[in-house]
Short mmCIF file of C-alpha atoms and ligand atoms in Angstrom, two decimals:
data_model
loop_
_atom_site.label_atom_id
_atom_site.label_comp_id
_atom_site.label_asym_id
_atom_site.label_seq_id
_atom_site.Cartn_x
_atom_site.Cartn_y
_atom_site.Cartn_z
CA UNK A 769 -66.15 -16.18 7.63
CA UNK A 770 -66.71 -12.91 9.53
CA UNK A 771 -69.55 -12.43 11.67
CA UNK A 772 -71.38 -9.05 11.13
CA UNK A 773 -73.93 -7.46 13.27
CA UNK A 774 -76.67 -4.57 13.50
CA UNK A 775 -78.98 -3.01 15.79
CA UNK A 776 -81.57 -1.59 14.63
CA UNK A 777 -83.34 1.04 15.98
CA UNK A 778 -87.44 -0.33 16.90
CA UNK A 779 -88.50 3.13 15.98
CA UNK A 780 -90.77 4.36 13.06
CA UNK A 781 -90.70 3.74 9.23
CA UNK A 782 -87.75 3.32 7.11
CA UNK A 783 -87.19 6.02 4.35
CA UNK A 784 -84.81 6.56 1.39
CA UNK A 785 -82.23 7.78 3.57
CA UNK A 786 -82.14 4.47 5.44
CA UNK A 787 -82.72 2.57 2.48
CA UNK A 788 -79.88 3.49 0.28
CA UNK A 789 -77.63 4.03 3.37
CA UNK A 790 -77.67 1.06 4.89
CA UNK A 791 -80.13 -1.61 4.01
CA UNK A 792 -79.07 -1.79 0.58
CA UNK A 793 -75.75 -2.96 1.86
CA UNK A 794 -77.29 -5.32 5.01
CA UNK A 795 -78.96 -6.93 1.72
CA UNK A 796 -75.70 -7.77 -0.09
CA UNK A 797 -73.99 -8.56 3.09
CA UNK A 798 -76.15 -11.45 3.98
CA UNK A 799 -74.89 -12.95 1.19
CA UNK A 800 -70.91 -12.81 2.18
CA UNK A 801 -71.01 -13.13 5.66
CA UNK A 802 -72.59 -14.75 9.03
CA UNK A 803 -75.17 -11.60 9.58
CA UNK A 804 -77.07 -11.10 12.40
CA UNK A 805 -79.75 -8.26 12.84
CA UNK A 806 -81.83 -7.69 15.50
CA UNK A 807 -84.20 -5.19 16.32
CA UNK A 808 -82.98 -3.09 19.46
CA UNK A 809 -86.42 -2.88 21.47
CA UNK A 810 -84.94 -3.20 25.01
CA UNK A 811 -82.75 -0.05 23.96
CA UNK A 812 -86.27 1.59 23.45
CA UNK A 813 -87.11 1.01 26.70
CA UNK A 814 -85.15 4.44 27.87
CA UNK A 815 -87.93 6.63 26.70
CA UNK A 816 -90.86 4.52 27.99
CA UNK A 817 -93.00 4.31 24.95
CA UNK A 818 -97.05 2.60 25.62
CA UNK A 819 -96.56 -0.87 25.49
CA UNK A 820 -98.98 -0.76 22.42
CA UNK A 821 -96.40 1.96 20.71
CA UNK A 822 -93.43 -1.04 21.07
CA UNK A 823 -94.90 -3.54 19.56
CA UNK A 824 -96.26 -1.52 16.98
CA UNK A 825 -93.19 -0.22 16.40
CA UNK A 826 -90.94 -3.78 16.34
CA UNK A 827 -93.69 -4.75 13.98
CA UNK A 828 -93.51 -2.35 11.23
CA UNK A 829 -89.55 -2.59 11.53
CA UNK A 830 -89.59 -5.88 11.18
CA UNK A 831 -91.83 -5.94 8.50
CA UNK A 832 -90.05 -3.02 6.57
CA UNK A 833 -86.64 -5.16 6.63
CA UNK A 834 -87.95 -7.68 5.34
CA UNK A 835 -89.72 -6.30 2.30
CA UNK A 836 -86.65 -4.60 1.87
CA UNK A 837 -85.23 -7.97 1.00
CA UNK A 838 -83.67 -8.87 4.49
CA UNK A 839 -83.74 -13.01 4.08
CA UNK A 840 -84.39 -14.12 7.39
CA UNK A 841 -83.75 -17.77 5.84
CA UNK A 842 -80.02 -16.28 5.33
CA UNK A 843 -79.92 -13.77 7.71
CA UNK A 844 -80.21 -14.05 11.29
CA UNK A 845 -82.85 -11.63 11.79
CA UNK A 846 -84.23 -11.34 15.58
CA UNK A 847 -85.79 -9.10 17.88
CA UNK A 848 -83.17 -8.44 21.24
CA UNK A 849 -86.15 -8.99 23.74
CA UNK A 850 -86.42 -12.66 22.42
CA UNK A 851 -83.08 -13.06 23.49
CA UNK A 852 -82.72 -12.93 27.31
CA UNK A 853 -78.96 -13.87 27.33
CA UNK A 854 -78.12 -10.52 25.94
CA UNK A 855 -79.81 -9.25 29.44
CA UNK A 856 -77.52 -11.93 31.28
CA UNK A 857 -74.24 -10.81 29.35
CA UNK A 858 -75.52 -7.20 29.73
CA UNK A 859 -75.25 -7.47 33.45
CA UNK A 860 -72.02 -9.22 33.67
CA UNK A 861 -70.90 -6.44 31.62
CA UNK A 862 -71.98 -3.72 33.78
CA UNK A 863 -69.91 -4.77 36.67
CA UNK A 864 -66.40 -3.89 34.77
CA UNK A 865 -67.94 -0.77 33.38
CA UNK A 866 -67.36 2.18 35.27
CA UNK A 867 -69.68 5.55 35.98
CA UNK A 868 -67.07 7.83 34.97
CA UNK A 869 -66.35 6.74 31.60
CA UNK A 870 -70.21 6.07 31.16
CA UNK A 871 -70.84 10.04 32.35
CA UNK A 872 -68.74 11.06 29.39
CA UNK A 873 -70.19 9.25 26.58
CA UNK A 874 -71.35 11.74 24.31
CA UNK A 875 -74.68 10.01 23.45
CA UNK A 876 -75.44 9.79 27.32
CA UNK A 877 -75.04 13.57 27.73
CA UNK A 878 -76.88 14.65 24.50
CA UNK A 879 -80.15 12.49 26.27
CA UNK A 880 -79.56 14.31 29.52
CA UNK A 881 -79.79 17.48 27.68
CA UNK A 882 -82.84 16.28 25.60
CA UNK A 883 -84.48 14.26 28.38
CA UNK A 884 -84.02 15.78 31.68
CA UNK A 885 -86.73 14.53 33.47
CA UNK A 886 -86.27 10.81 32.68
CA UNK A 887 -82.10 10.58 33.67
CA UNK A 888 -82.89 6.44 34.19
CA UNK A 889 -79.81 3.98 34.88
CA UNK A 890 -80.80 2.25 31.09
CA UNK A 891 -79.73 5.45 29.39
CA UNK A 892 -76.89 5.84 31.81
CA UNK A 893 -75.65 1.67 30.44
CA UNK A 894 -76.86 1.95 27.02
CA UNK A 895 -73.39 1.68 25.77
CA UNK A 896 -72.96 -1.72 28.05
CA UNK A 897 -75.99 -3.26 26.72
CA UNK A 898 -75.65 -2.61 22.71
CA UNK A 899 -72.10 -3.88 23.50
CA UNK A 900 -73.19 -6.92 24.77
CA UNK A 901 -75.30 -6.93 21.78
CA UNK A 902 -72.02 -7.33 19.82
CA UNK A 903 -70.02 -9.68 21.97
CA UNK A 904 -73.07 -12.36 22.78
CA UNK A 905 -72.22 -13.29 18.93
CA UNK A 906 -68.41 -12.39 18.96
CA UNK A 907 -68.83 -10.43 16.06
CA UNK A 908 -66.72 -9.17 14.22
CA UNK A 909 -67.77 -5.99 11.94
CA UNK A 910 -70.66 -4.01 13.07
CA UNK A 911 -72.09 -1.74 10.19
CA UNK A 912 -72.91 1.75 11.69
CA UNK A 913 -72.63 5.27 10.66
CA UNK A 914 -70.44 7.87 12.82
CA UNK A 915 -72.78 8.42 15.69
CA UNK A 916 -72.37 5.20 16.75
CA UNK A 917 -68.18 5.08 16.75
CA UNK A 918 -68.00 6.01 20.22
CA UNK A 919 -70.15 2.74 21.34
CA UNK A 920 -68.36 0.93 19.30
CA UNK A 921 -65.40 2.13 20.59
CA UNK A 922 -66.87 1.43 24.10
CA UNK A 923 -67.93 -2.21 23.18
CA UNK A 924 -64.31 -3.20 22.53
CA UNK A 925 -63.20 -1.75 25.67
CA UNK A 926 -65.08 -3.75 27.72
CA UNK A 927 -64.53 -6.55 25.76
CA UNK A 928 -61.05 -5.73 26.07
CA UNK A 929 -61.15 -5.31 29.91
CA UNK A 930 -63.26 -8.97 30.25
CA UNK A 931 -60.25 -10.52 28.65
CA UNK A 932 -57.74 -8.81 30.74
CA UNK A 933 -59.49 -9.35 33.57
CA UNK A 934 -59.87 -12.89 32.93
CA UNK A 935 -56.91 -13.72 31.22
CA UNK A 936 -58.64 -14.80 28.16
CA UNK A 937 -58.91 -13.72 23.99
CA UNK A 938 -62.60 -14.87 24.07
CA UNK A 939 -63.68 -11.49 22.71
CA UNK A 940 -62.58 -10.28 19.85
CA UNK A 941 -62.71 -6.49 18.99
CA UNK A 942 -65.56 -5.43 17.13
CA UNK A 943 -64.99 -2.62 14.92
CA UNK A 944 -66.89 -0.76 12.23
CA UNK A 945 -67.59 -2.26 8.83
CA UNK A 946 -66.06 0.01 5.77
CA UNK A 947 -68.34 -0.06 3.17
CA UNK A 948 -65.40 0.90 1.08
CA UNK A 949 -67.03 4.06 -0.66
CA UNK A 950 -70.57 2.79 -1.33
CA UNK A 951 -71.70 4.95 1.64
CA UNK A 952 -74.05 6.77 -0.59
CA UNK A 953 -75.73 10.01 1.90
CA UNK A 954 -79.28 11.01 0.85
CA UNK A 955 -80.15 14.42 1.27
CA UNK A 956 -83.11 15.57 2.51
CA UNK A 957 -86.20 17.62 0.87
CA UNK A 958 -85.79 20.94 2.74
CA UNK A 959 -82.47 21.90 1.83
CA UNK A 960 -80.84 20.15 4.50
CA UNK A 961 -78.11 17.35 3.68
CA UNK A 962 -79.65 14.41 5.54
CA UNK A 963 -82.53 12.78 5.03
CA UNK A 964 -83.36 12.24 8.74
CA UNK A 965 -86.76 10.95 10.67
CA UNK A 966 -86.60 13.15 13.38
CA UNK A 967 -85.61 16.40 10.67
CA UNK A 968 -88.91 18.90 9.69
CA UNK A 969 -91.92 17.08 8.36
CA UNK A 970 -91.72 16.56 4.70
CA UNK A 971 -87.53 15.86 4.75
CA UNK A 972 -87.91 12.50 4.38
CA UNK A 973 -89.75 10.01 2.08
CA UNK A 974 -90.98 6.80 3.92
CA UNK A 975 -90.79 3.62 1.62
CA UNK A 976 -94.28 3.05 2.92
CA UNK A 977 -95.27 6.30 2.02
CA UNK A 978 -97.84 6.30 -0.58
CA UNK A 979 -97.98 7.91 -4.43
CA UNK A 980 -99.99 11.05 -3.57
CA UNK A 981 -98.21 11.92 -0.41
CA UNK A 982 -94.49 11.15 -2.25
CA UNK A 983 -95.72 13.43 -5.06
CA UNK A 984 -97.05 16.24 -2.16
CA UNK A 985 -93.31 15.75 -0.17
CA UNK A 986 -91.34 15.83 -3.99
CA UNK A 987 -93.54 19.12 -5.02
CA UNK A 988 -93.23 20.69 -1.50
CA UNK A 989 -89.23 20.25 -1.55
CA UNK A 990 -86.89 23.32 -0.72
CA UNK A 991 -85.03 24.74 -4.33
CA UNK A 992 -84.14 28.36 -5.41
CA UNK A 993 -85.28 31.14 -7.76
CA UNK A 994 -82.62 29.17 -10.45
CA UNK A 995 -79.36 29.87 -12.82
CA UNK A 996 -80.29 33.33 -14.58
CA UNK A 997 -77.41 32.92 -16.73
CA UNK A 998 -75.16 29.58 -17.64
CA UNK A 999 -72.51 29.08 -15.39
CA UNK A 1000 -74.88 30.49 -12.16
CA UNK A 1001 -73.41 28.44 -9.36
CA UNK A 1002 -75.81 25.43 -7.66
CA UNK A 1003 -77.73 26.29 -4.45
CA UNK A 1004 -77.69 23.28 -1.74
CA UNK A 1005 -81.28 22.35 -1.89
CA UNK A 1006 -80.96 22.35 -5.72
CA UNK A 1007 -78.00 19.80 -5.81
CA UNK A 1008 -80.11 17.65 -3.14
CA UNK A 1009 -82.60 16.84 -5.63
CA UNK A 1010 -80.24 16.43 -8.50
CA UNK A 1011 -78.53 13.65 -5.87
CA UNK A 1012 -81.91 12.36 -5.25
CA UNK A 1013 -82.48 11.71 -8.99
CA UNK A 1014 -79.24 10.48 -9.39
CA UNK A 1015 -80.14 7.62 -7.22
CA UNK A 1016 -83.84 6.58 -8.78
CA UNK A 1017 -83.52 8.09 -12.22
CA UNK A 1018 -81.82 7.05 -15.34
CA UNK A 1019 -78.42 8.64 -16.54
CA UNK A 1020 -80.34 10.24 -19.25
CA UNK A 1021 -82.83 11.84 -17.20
CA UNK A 1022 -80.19 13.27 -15.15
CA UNK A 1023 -78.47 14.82 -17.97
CA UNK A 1024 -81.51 15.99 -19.26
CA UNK A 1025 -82.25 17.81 -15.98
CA UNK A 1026 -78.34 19.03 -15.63
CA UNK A 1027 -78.10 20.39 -18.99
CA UNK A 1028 -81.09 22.49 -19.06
CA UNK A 1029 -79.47 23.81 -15.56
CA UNK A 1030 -75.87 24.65 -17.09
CA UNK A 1031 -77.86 26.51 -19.88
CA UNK A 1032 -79.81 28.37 -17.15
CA UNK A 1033 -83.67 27.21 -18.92
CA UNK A 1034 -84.65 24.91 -16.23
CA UNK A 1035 -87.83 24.69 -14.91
CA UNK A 1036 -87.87 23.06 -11.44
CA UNK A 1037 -91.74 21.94 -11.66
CA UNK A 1038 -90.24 19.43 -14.16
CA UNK A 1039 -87.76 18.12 -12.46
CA UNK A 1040 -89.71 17.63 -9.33
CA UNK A 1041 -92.50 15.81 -11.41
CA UNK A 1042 -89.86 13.41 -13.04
CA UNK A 1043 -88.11 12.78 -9.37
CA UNK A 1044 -91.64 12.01 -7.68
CA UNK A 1045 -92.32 9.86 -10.91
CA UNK A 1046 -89.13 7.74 -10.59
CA UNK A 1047 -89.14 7.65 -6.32
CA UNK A 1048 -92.75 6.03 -7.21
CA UNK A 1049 -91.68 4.06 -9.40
CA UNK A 1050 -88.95 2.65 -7.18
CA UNK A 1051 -90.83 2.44 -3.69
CA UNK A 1052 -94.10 1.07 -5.06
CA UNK A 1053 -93.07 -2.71 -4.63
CA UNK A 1054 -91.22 -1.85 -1.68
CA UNK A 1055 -95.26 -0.47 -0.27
CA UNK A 1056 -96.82 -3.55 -1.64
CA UNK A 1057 -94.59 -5.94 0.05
CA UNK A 1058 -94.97 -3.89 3.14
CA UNK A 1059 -98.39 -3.97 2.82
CA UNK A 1060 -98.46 -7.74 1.52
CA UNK A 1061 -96.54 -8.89 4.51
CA UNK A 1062 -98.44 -6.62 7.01
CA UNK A 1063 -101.10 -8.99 6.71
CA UNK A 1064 -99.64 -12.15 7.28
CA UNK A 1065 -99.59 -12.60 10.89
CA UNK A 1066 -98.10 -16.54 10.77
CA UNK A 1067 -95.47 -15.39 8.59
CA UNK A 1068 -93.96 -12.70 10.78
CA UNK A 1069 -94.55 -15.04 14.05
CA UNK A 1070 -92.49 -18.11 11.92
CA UNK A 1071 -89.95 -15.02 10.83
CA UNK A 1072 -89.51 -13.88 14.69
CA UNK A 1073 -89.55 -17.63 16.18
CA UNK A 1074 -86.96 -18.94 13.71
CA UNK A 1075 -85.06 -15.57 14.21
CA UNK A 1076 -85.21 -16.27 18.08
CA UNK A 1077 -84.01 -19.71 17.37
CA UNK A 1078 -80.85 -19.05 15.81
CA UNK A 1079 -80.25 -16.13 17.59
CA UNK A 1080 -80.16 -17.58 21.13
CA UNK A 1081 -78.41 -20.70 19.97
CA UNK A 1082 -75.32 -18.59 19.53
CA UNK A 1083 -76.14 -16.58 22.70
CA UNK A 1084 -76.57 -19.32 24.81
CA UNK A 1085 -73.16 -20.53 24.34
CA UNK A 1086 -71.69 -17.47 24.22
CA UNK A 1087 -72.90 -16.79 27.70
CA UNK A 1088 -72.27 -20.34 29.03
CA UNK A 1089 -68.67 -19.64 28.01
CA UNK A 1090 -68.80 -16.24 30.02
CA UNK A 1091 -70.43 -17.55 32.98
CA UNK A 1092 -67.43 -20.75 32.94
CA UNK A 1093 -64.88 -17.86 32.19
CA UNK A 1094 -65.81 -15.82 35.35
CA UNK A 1095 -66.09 -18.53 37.35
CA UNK A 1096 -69.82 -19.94 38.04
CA UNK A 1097 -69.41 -23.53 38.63
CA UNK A 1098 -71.96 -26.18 38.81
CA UNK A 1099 -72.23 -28.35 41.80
N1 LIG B 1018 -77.41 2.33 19.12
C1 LIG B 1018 -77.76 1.95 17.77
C2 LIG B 1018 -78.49 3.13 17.08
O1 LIG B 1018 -78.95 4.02 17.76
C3 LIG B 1018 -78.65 0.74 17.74
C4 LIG B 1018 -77.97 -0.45 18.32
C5 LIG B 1018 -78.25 -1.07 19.49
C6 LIG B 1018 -76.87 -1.15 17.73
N2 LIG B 1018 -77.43 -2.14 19.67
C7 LIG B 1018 -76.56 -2.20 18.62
C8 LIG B 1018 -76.13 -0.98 16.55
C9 LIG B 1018 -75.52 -3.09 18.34
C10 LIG B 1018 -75.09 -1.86 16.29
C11 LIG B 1018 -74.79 -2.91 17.18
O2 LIG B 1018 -78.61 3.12 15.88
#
């Protein structure tokens, strides 16, 4: 059985965009393979958020996953800063990763440009420490989008290099997981083709959102002045809510919505008020587990202590192993 594994970033609220491209996939997943997920809250460290604003934030992640159907009884599901070892592999990492090749990471030089006045050594090693992320579990398949190829890429060179160095195969290479075409990409509600956090307020629809605000983001949403005659071509923002209703709607609703388009009679107040209907429809369990789980304290400490658990068995090996590898001997 393969071992898969994802970071997940300790910042904000999940929304559709998240939901459909990735979670719904971690959730099948956990089913056909050894998962692990972990919230990536050292990684968050690089922008020094208020030690109130990290927790906060780890919570409501965690919390999100799991109403999202995450099964932490199937799943390993952990947070990285309950997991020291990755710190220990993290620095045994750093000493066979070199400043040049770390200078020309992409990621690295889009925070110096975004963050110039906070240039810190964690930003600098971030690729080191997500890949020790991956190789203190020797996974496998690591389920992330293109931005994260050239880490990736990074993690299995110095996983490659430990092995050289040490005349070993104790790492394998990690490489990204193909979802095999059921990458679906959500648009977003201003016309732009990603539903993003960080894009203009009102692109994205949080799953913890509630009714009146979904219906306020849905009515709000970027279209056109529409087809004046059959046959008028689709504008961008127009086809991104057609997309959207393709995911939470039924076929026939769809139809509905694309026929009275190709006859050039549609009326986009309806079809916003049958998309925020159905994106209701579809997120309100989501918000009341969110909500339901929110409250229970003793469930998300039992969630996080048995995630710890399992996590660090497999770490703690992994980095005995490393440690014998190099060379550490006991007296
Ligand atoms: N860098 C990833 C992101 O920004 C998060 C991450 C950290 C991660 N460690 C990882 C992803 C290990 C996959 C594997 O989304």
């Amino acid at each position: 059985m393969e071992t898969v594994l994802s970071g997940i970033r300790s910042t904000g609220n999940l929304h559709l965009g998240n939901y459909f491209g990735a979670i719904k996939n971690f959730i099948k997943m956990q089913h056909e393979h050894r998962c692990y997920f972990f919230i990536a809250d050292y990684h968050s460290l690089t922008t020094h958020p208020t030690p109130d604003d990290l927790h906060r934030n780890v919570r409501q992640v965690l919390i999100e996953y799991l109403a999202a159907g995450i099964d932490p009884e199937v799943a390993t599901l952990y947070i990285q800063s309950d997991v020291p070892e990755v710190a220990e592999l993290y620095l045994l990492l750093n000493m066979n990763a070199y400043k040049g090749e770390l200078e020309r990471c992409t990621s690295f030089k889009e925070k110096i440009r975004k963050q110039p006045d906070n240039v810190n050594a964690g930003l600098l090693t971030y690729p080191v420490l997500m890949a020790a992320d991956i190789l203190i579990h020797r996974a496998h398949k690591v389920p992330v989008g293109k931005d994260q190829e050239q880490h990736l890429e990074m993690a299995r060179t110095f996983g490659n290099r430990f092995n050289r160095l040490y005349n070993t195969e104790y790492f394998p290479q990690p490489y990204a997981f193909n979802f095999e075409g059921e990458l679906v990409k959500i648009p977003g509600l201003d016309g732009s083709t990603k539903m993003g956090k960080s894009e203009a307020e009102g692109n994205a629809i949080f799953l913890a959102d509630d009714p009146k605000i979904i219906r306020k983001k849905v009515m709000r949403a970027t279209t056109d002045t529409g087809p004046e005659v059959p046959g008028d071509p689709m504008s961008q923002a127009v086809e991104n809510l057609f997309n959207l209703l393709r995911v939470v709607s039924t076929e026939d609703t769809v139809n509905h919505f694309m026929d009275a388009f190709n006859q050039a009679n549609i009326r986009y107040g309806d079809l916003k008020k049958q998309l925020a209907e159905d994106i209701v429809t579809f997120t309100t369990p989501l918000r009341e587990r969110i909500l339901e789980i929110g409250a229970d304290n003793d469930y998300l400490k039992k969630v996080a202590c048995m995630g710890a658990e399992k996590a660090r068995e497999s770490a703690r090996k992994t980095v005995q192993d490393v440690r014998s590898i190099i060379g550490f001997k006991p007296f």
